[in-house]
Amino acid sequence: MKSVLQITLGILLASLVTLLVRIGYLSYVEYRVKQEINEIALQQQQREKARLQAVKERQLAEYQKQQIAMQQAAEQRRIAQQNEAARIRKAEAWRKYYIVPEDCKNYKSDEHMVNCLNHKADAKAEFDKAYDSEVLVLP
């Protein structure tokens, strides 16, 4: 009977050791699975953070691009306004500068008209040269 009891105790002890080994192994597997889950979650957080940073950088670049475009448009408008004001000043100066000769107010012939138009064209060329060189003296 003693040997049956010893065999039974041996089997029980072996089963207990096997159970403890399995529990230890399952605990280790659970630990490793939790580590992997944490690593995956961390990687996902890092990817999301990087994605959000990239979106933020793209938005900032787009905003800066829009600001530059707006500045360029404002500069172009300012230049266009300056050019228009200069054109108006020049036209007004021409109006004050050029006095139509009395005999050119009514054309007497085609040749007379051509002479008057040539006179005006010559005066305009002289005016443009003087105006552009800023030596114009208005009458």
CSV table of C-alpha atoms in Angstrom, one decimal, residues 23-116:
chain,number,residue,atom,x,y,z
A,23,ILE,CA,0.7,29.0,-14.7
A,24,GLY,CA,4.2,30.5,-14.8
A,25,TYR,CA,4.3,30.1,-18.6
A,26,LEU,CA,0.8,31.6,-19.0
A,27,SER,CA,1.8,34.5,-16.8
A,28,TYR,CA,4.9,35.1,-18.9
A,29,VAL,CA,2.8,34.9,-22.1
A,30,GLU,CA,0.3,37.4,-20.6
A,31,TYR,CA,3.2,39.7,-19.7
A,32,ARG,CA,4.6,39.5,-23.2
A,33,VAL,CA,1.2,40.1,-24.8
A,34,LYS,CA,0.7,43.2,-22.6
A,35,GLN,CA,4.1,44.5,-23.6
A,36,GLU,CA,3.4,44.0,-27.3
A,37,ILE,CA,0.0,45.7,-26.9
A,38,ASN,CA,1.7,48.6,-25.1
A,39,GLU,CA,4.3,48.9,-27.8
A,40,ILE,CA,1.7,48.9,-30.5
A,41,ALA,CA,-0.3,51.5,-28.7
A,42,LEU,CA,2.8,53.7,-28.3
A,43,GLN,CA,3.7,53.3,-32.0
A,44,GLN,CA,0.1,54.3,-32.9
A,45,GLN,CA,0.4,57.3,-30.7
A,46,GLN,CA,3.7,58.3,-32.2
A,47,ARG,CA,2.3,57.8,-35.7
A,48,GLU,CA,-0.8,59.9,-34.9
A,49,LYS,CA,1.4,62.6,-33.3
A,50,ALA,CA,3.6,62.6,-36.4
A,51,ARG,CA,0.5,62.8,-38.7
A,52,LEU,CA,-0.9,65.7,-36.7
A,53,GLN,CA,2.4,67.5,-36.8
A,54,ALA,CA,2.6,67.0,-40.6
A,55,VAL,CA,-1.0,68.3,-40.9
A,56,LYS,CA,-0.1,71.3,-38.7
A,57,GLU,CA,3.1,72.0,-40.8
A,58,ARG,CA,1.1,71.8,-44.1
A,59,GLN,CA,-1.5,74.1,-42.7
A,60,LEU,CA,1.2,76.5,-41.5
A,61,ALA,CA,2.9,76.4,-45.0
A,62,GLU,CA,-0.5,77.0,-46.7
A,63,TYR,CA,-1.2,79.9,-44.4
A,64,GLN,CA,2.2,81.4,-45.1
A,65,LYS,CA,1.7,80.9,-48.8
A,66,GLN,CA,-1.6,82.7,-48.6
A,67,GLN,CA,0.0,85.5,-46.6
A,68,ILE,CA,2.7,85.9,-49.2
A,69,ALA,CA,0.1,85.8,-52.0
A,70,MET,CA,-2.0,88.5,-50.2
A,71,GLN,CA,1.1,90.6,-49.7
A,72,GLN,CA,2.1,90.3,-53.3
A,73,ALA,CA,-1.4,91.1,-54.4
A,74,ALA,CA,-1.4,94.2,-52.2
A,75,GLU,CA,2.0,95.2,-53.5
A,76,GLN,CA,0.7,94.8,-57.1
A,77,ARG,CA,-2.4,96.9,-56.3
A,78,ARG,CA,-0.2,99.6,-54.7
A,79,ILE,CA,2.1,99.6,-57.8
A,80,ALA,CA,-0.9,99.7,-60.1
A,81,GLN,CA,-2.4,102.6,-58.1
A,82,GLN,CA,1.0,104.4,-58.3
A,83,ASN,CA,1.2,103.8,-62.0
A,84,GLU,CA,-2.3,105.0,-62.6
A,85,ALA,CA,-1.7,108.1,-60.5
A,86,ALA,CA,1.5,108.8,-62.5
A,87,ARG,CA,-0.4,108.3,-65.7
A,88,ILE,CA,-3.0,110.7,-64.6
A,89,ARG,CA,-0.4,113.3,-63.5
A,90,LYS,CA,1.4,112.9,-66.8
A,91,ALA,CA,-1.9,113.3,-68.8
A,92,GLU,CA,-2.7,116.4,-66.8
A,93,ALA,CA,0.8,117.8,-67.3
A,94,TRP,CA,0.4,117.1,-71.1
A,95,ARG,CA,-3.0,118.9,-71.1
A,96,LYS,CA,-1.4,121.9,-69.4
A,97,TYR,CA,1.8,121.7,-71.6
A,98,TYR,CA,0.3,121.4,-75.0
A,99,ILE,CA,-1.6,124.3,-76.4
A,100,VAL,CA,-3.1,123.7,-79.8
A,101,PRO,CA,-2.0,126.4,-82.2
A,102,GLU,CA,-4.8,128.7,-83.4
A,103,ASP,CA,-4.4,127.7,-87.0
A,104,CYS,CA,-4.7,124.0,-86.0
A,105,LYS,CA,-8.1,124.3,-84.4
A,106,ASN,CA,-9.8,124.1,-87.8
A,107,TYR,CA,-8.1,122.1,-90.5
A,108,LYS,CA,-8.0,123.9,-93.9
A,109,SER,CA,-6.8,120.8,-95.9
A,110,ASP,CA,-5.6,117.3,-95.6
A,111,GLU,CA,-2.0,118.6,-95.8
A,112,HIS,CA,-2.7,121.2,-93.1
A,113,MET,CA,-4.2,118.4,-90.9
A,114,VAL,CA,-1.1,116.3,-91.3
A,115,ASN,CA,1.1,119.2,-90.4
A,116,CYS,CA,-0.9,119.9,-87.3
